[in-house]
Amino acid sequence: MSPDAHGTVGLDGPYDVGLSMPCLGTASDPTWRGDRTRVDLAGRTPEGPVAVRARTVDERLELDAWGPGAEWMVARLDRLAARHDDPRELHFGHPVLDETNRRRPGMRHAPTGLVVDGLLARGLGQRVLATEAARSWNAMCRELGGPAPGPLDLLLPPDPERLAEMPTWWFHERGVERGRARTVVAVCREARRLAEVVDLPLPQAYGRMRAVPGLGPWTVNGVARVALGDPDAIVVGDYWISHAVCSFFTGRARGSDQEMLALVDRWVGQRGRVERLIRLSGHRVQRFGPGVRTPRIAHL
């Protein structure tokens, strides 16, 4: 099936598509599929639904897009090349970080522009296990998203207009308690203004997202990293990330967000990349007991 829009742009160096345009949800996210050379992505642009195949061919990034939002995505191709974020120019002064950065020179922060989709997916992940969030997100994509345009066999994120009309009991049946449901509905009601942040300077974009009730730094920073291409967006408020960063630098098994931010303060501008490099280095957090199984919210 021929794409509705196609574009190609030259790259200025190594480019790992899977790392540069990562999934905002979990590995089972029905809106995303990818590896180091190709990403398939479905989303909702200001012009309408879209499905995208981004791939590297020789020294080019090629984009095929289907649906009403196809031209909108292809118009972003220069930004997706992420020339603003060349990791080869960086030196961290830390042997493991520098070696990991050398081995992964294609990890860039390519701004997909799909802010509202990201906020909905991340909003569902607040304060619950990833498996619970994935279950809720998959259900919403099936019921209020539907098949993405084109041949990529993806689902669209849920339609914000329809999602905003759903009652509390509907969310509960899909494993989402009242607090997260309120956040998701607030994002849906501000969807038009939130979609506009892709064209704002980063400080204003952060401010507009954080002004929505229920959107804290865990959600906003995670979305800014992918949708806005901010390499400084470090995720705070996460159960594991602060422990991973602090143990990497100090050797202690646990650490707070405040300690993590102090440890990475010398890399302001690249703090999100530092966090990602630590994960890619193979460093793992020490665990002291078996994982905890939580009851399904829908069954309570």
Short mmCIF file of C-alpha atoms in Angstrom, two decimals:
data_model
loop_
_atom_site.label_atom_id
_atom_site.label_comp_id
_atom_site.label_asym_id
_atom_site.label_seq_id
_atom_site.Cartn_x
_atom_site.Cartn_y
_atom_site.Cartn_z
CA MET A 1 0.00 0.00 0.00
CA SER A 2 1.58 3.26 -1.12
CA PRO A 3 2.07 5.87 1.62
CA ASP A 4 0.05 9.07 1.60
CA ALA A 5 3.27 11.02 2.18
CA HIS A 6 6.96 10.20 1.93
CA GLY A 7 10.08 12.09 2.91
CA THR A 8 13.81 11.56 3.22
CA VAL A 9 16.53 13.58 4.89
CA GLY A 10 20.26 13.14 5.17
CA LEU A 11 21.72 12.24 8.55
CA ASP A 12 24.81 13.88 10.02
CA GLY A 13 26.06 10.73 11.75
CA PRO A 14 24.96 7.47 13.40
CA TYR A 15 21.24 7.23 14.12
CA ASP A 16 19.57 4.38 16.03
CA VAL A 17 15.86 4.78 15.24
CA GLY A 18 14.65 2.59 18.10
CA LEU A 19 16.63 4.55 20.68
CA SER A 20 15.97 7.93 19.09
CA MET A 21 12.19 7.46 18.74
CA PRO A 22 11.44 5.14 21.69
CA CYS A 23 8.11 3.88 22.91
CA LEU A 24 6.48 5.95 25.67
CA GLY A 25 4.51 2.99 26.95
CA THR A 26 5.75 -0.54 27.47
CA ALA A 27 7.13 -3.28 25.23
CA SER A 28 3.56 -4.42 24.52
CA ASP A 29 2.38 -0.97 23.37
CA PRO A 30 0.10 -1.56 20.34
CA THR A 31 0.95 1.90 18.92
CA TRP A 32 4.71 1.24 18.51
CA ARG A 33 7.06 -1.39 17.12
CA GLY A 34 10.75 -0.95 16.44
CA ASP A 35 14.41 -1.91 16.44
CA ARG A 36 17.73 -0.20 15.68
CA THR A 37 16.95 0.50 12.01
CA ARG A 38 13.16 0.83 11.86
CA VAL A 39 10.26 2.17 13.93
CA ASP A 40 6.55 1.83 13.18
CA LEU A 41 4.48 4.36 15.09
CA ALA A 42 0.80 5.35 15.24
CA GLY A 43 -0.47 8.59 16.71
CA ARG A 44 -2.90 11.48 16.57
CA THR A 45 -1.56 14.68 15.05
CA PRO A 46 -3.34 18.08 14.94
CA GLU A 47 -4.30 17.11 11.36
CA GLY A 48 -5.67 13.69 12.29
CA PRO A 49 -4.57 10.07 12.80
CA VAL A 50 -1.32 8.84 11.30
CA ALA A 51 0.78 5.71 11.01
CA VAL A 52 4.49 6.16 10.32
CA ARG A 53 7.36 3.91 9.30
CA ALA A 54 10.73 5.57 10.00
CA ARG A 55 13.85 3.77 8.86
CA THR A 56 17.49 4.43 8.20
CA VAL A 57 18.78 3.66 4.71
CA ASP A 58 22.49 4.25 4.13
CA GLU A 59 23.01 7.73 5.60
CA ARG A 60 19.38 8.87 5.29
CA LEU A 61 16.27 8.82 7.46
CA GLU A 62 13.21 7.86 5.41
CA LEU A 63 9.62 8.33 6.48
CA ASP A 64 6.49 6.74 5.01
CA ALA A 65 3.22 7.96 6.48
CA TRP A 66 -0.44 7.04 6.07
CA GLY A 67 -3.59 8.85 7.12
CA PRO A 68 -4.80 12.45 7.49
CA GLY A 69 -1.75 13.33 9.61
CA ALA A 70 0.77 12.04 7.06
CA GLU A 71 1.87 15.42 5.71
CA TRP A 72 2.16 16.81 9.25
CA MET A 73 4.58 14.07 10.23
CA VAL A 74 6.66 14.30 7.06
CA ALA A 75 6.94 18.05 7.62
CA ARG A 76 8.70 17.22 10.92
CA LEU A 77 11.33 15.07 9.23
CA ASP A 78 14.17 17.58 9.63
CA ARG A 79 13.51 17.72 13.38
CA LEU A 80 13.32 13.94 13.60
CA ALA A 81 16.87 13.79 12.24
CA ALA A 82 17.86 15.33 15.63
CA ARG A 83 20.88 17.25 14.46
CA HIS A 84 20.53 19.29 17.65
CA ASP A 85 21.55 16.24 19.66
CA ASP A 86 24.75 14.70 18.29
CA PRO A 87 26.19 12.47 21.06
CA ARG A 88 29.60 12.30 19.39
CA GLU A 89 30.27 15.87 20.51
CA LEU A 90 29.80 14.97 24.18
CA HIS A 91 32.42 14.07 26.77
CA PHE A 92 31.23 13.21 30.26
CA GLY A 93 34.52 12.73 32.05
CA HIS A 94 33.31 9.38 33.42
CA PRO A 95 34.78 6.16 31.99
CA VAL A 96 31.57 4.11 31.89
CA LEU A 97 29.40 6.94 30.56
CA ASP A 98 31.94 7.83 27.89
CA GLU A 99 32.39 4.21 26.85
CA THR A 100 28.64 3.59 26.70
CA ASN A 101 28.16 6.78 24.70
CA ARG A 102 30.91 5.67 22.32
CA ARG A 103 29.22 2.29 21.83
CA ARG A 104 25.77 3.84 21.28
CA PRO A 105 26.53 6.87 19.06
CA GLY A 106 23.11 6.64 17.43
CA MET A 107 21.05 7.44 20.54
CA ARG A 108 19.51 10.82 19.88
CA HIS A 109 16.44 12.61 21.17
CA ALA A 110 14.21 12.97 18.12
CA PRO A 111 11.05 15.04 18.80
CA THR A 112 8.08 13.05 17.51
CA GLY A 113 5.70 15.89 18.36
CA LEU A 114 3.02 13.50 19.65
CA VAL A 115 2.58 15.22 23.00
CA VAL A 116 -1.02 14.35 23.82
CA ASP A 117 -0.54 10.65 23.02
CA GLY A 118 2.49 10.61 25.31
CA LEU A 119 0.72 12.36 28.17
CA LEU A 120 -2.16 9.90 28.03
CA ALA A 121 0.14 6.87 28.01
CA ARG A 122 2.37 8.23 30.77
CA GLY A 123 -0.60 9.46 32.79
CA LEU A 124 -1.90 5.91 33.00
CA GLY A 125 1.50 4.80 34.32
CA GLN A 126 1.45 7.03 37.38
CA ARG A 127 1.80 5.16 40.69
CA VAL A 128 1.17 1.67 39.27
CA LEU A 129 3.24 -1.20 37.93
CA ALA A 130 4.10 -1.09 34.24
CA THR A 131 2.09 -4.26 33.60
CA GLU A 132 -1.04 -2.65 35.06
CA ALA A 133 -0.55 0.51 33.00
CA ALA A 134 0.05 -1.52 29.84
CA ARG A 135 -3.14 -3.50 30.38
CA SER A 136 -5.19 -0.31 30.71
CA TRP A 137 -3.49 1.41 27.75
CA ASN A 138 -3.96 -1.60 25.48
CA ALA A 139 -7.66 -1.79 26.35
CA MET A 140 -8.19 1.91 25.66
CA CYS A 141 -6.35 1.72 22.34
CA ARG A 142 -8.51 -1.21 21.25
CA GLU A 143 -11.79 0.35 22.31
CA LEU A 144 -11.28 4.07 21.65
CA GLY A 145 -8.40 4.02 19.18
CA GLY A 146 -8.95 1.32 16.63
CA PRO A 147 -6.79 0.33 13.67
CA ALA A 148 -4.27 2.89 12.48
CA PRO A 149 -4.36 3.91 8.81
CA GLY A 150 -2.12 2.06 6.40
CA PRO A 151 -0.63 -1.44 6.38
CA LEU A 152 1.45 -1.40 9.58
CA ASP A 153 -1.01 -3.35 11.77
CA LEU A 154 -0.89 -0.89 14.67
CA LEU A 155 -3.59 0.58 16.89
CA LEU A 156 -4.16 4.30 17.36
CA PRO A 157 -4.03 5.89 20.80
CA PRO A 158 -7.50 6.55 22.25
CA ASP A 159 -9.45 9.47 20.81
CA PRO A 160 -9.23 12.29 23.42
CA GLU A 161 -12.72 13.57 22.64
CA ARG A 162 -14.30 10.19 23.28
CA LEU A 163 -12.06 9.44 26.26
CA ALA A 164 -13.04 12.73 27.95
CA GLU A 165 -16.69 11.65 27.94
CA MET A 166 -16.14 8.35 29.74
CA PRO A 167 -17.54 8.02 33.28
CA THR A 168 -15.47 6.99 36.27
CA TRP A 169 -16.86 3.45 36.29
CA TRP A 170 -15.63 2.92 32.71
CA PHE A 171 -12.07 3.73 33.76
CA HIS A 172 -12.38 1.49 36.83
CA GLU A 173 -13.39 -1.47 34.68
CA ARG A 174 -10.15 -0.95 32.74
CA GLY A 175 -7.95 -0.84 35.83
CA VAL A 176 -7.75 2.93 36.32
CA GLU A 177 -8.72 4.43 39.67
CA ARG A 178 -10.36 7.84 40.11
CA GLY A 179 -7.12 9.85 40.50
CA ARG A 180 -5.50 8.72 37.25
CA ALA A 181 -8.84 8.93 35.46
CA ARG A 182 -9.11 12.59 36.45
CA THR A 183 -5.62 13.24 35.08
CA VAL A 184 -6.39 11.50 31.79
CA VAL A 185 -9.65 13.42 31.37
CA ALA A 186 -7.88 16.71 32.17
CA VAL A 187 -5.33 15.98 29.41
CA CYS A 188 -8.14 15.17 26.97
CA ARG A 189 -9.95 18.43 27.72
CA GLU A 190 -6.77 20.43 27.14
CA ALA A 191 -5.67 18.35 24.15
CA ARG A 192 -5.71 21.19 21.64
CA ARG A 193 -3.57 23.51 23.77
CA LEU A 194 -1.24 20.68 24.74
CA ALA A 195 -0.70 19.73 21.10
CA GLU A 196 0.56 23.28 20.49
CA VAL A 197 3.55 22.94 22.83
CA VAL A 198 5.64 21.36 20.05
CA ASP A 199 6.10 24.87 18.63
CA LEU A 200 6.89 26.57 21.95
CA PRO A 201 10.30 27.10 23.58
CA LEU A 202 11.01 24.30 26.04
CA PRO A 203 10.43 26.36 29.24
CA GLN A 204 6.99 27.42 28.00
CA ALA A 205 6.18 23.91 26.81
CA TYR A 206 7.02 22.49 30.24
CA GLY A 207 4.97 25.22 31.92
CA ARG A 208 1.87 24.52 29.86
CA MET A 209 2.04 20.79 30.48
CA ARG A 210 2.64 21.17 34.22
CA ALA A 211 -0.34 23.54 34.49
CA VAL A 212 -2.70 20.62 33.81
CA PRO A 213 -3.92 19.09 37.10
CA GLY A 214 -2.29 15.74 37.79
CA LEU A 215 0.70 16.20 35.47
CA GLY A 216 3.88 16.12 37.56
CA PRO A 217 7.53 15.83 36.57
CA TRP A 218 7.43 12.02 36.17
CA THR A 219 4.86 12.34 33.40
CA VAL A 220 5.93 15.64 31.85
CA ASN A 221 9.67 14.93 31.76
CA GLY A 222 9.15 11.50 30.25
CA VAL A 223 7.01 12.99 27.47
CA ALA A 224 9.36 15.93 26.87
CA ARG A 225 12.23 13.52 26.28
CA VAL A 226 10.43 11.77 23.40
CA ALA A 227 7.84 14.19 22.04
CA LEU A 228 9.94 17.36 22.39
CA GLY A 229 13.42 15.86 22.03
CA ASP A 230 14.83 17.27 25.26
CA PRO A 231 18.06 15.44 26.25
CA ASP A 232 17.97 17.14 29.67
CA ALA A 233 14.63 15.60 30.62
CA ILE A 234 15.48 13.34 33.55
CA VAL A 235 12.64 11.35 35.07
CA VAL A 236 12.00 12.06 38.75
CA GLY A 237 9.36 10.47 40.93
CA ASP A 238 10.07 6.99 39.56
CA TYR A 239 10.35 4.02 41.90
CA TRP A 240 13.60 2.71 40.39
CA ILE A 241 15.39 5.44 38.43
CA SER A 242 16.76 7.43 41.37
CA HIS A 243 18.04 4.18 42.93
CA ALA A 244 19.73 3.19 39.66
CA VAL A 245 21.45 6.55 39.16
CA CYS A 246 22.54 6.90 42.78
CA SER A 247 23.85 3.34 43.04
CA PHE A 248 25.76 3.80 39.76
CA PHE A 249 27.69 6.76 41.17
CA THR A 250 27.90 5.92 44.88
CA GLY A 251 27.72 2.11 45.12
CA ARG A 252 24.86 2.37 47.62
CA ALA A 253 21.73 0.42 46.74
CA ARG A 254 19.26 3.23 47.31
CA GLY A 255 19.05 6.99 46.77
CA SER A 256 16.51 9.81 46.54
CA ASP A 257 15.49 12.08 43.69
CA GLN A 258 17.28 14.96 45.39
CA GLU A 259 20.52 13.00 45.59
CA MET A 260 20.17 11.89 41.98
CA LEU A 261 19.71 15.47 40.77
CA ALA A 262 22.75 16.59 42.76
CA LEU A 263 24.87 13.80 41.26
CA VAL A 264 23.97 14.71 37.67
CA ASP A 265 23.94 18.47 38.14
CA ARG A 266 27.32 18.86 36.40
CA TRP A 267 25.70 17.57 33.21
CA VAL A 268 22.79 20.03 33.07
CA GLY A 269 21.56 20.01 29.51
CA GLN A 270 22.26 16.27 29.17
CA ARG A 271 20.89 14.84 32.41
CA GLY A 272 18.28 12.73 30.64
CA ARG A 273 20.95 11.26 28.40
CA VAL A 274 23.10 10.43 31.44
CA GLU A 275 20.19 8.53 32.97
CA ARG A 276 19.66 6.61 29.73
CA LEU A 277 23.38 5.83 29.35
CA ILE A 278 23.41 4.37 32.86
CA ARG A 279 20.60 2.01 31.85
CA LEU A 280 22.34 1.10 28.58
CA SER A 281 25.61 0.45 30.42
CA GLY A 282 24.09 -2.66 31.95
CA HIS A 283 23.99 -1.27 35.50
CA ARG A 284 21.15 -2.75 37.52
CA VAL A 285 19.58 -1.86 40.83
CA GLN A 286 20.07 -4.30 43.69
CA ARG A 287 16.81 -5.88 44.74
CA PHE A 288 16.21 -7.21 48.24
CA GLY A 289 13.17 -9.41 47.81
CA PRO A 290 10.68 -10.88 45.35
CA GLY A 291 8.47 -8.62 43.29
CA VAL A 292 5.13 -7.65 44.76
CA ARG A 293 1.95 -8.65 42.96
CA THR A 294 -0.70 -5.98 43.21
CA PRO A 295 -4.43 -6.69 42.94
CA ARG A 296 -6.14 -5.65 39.75
CA ILE A 297 -7.95 -2.36 40.30
CA ALA A 298 -10.83 -3.47 38.11
CA HIS A 299 -11.52 -6.35 40.55
CA LEU A 300 -11.64 -4.19 43.68
#
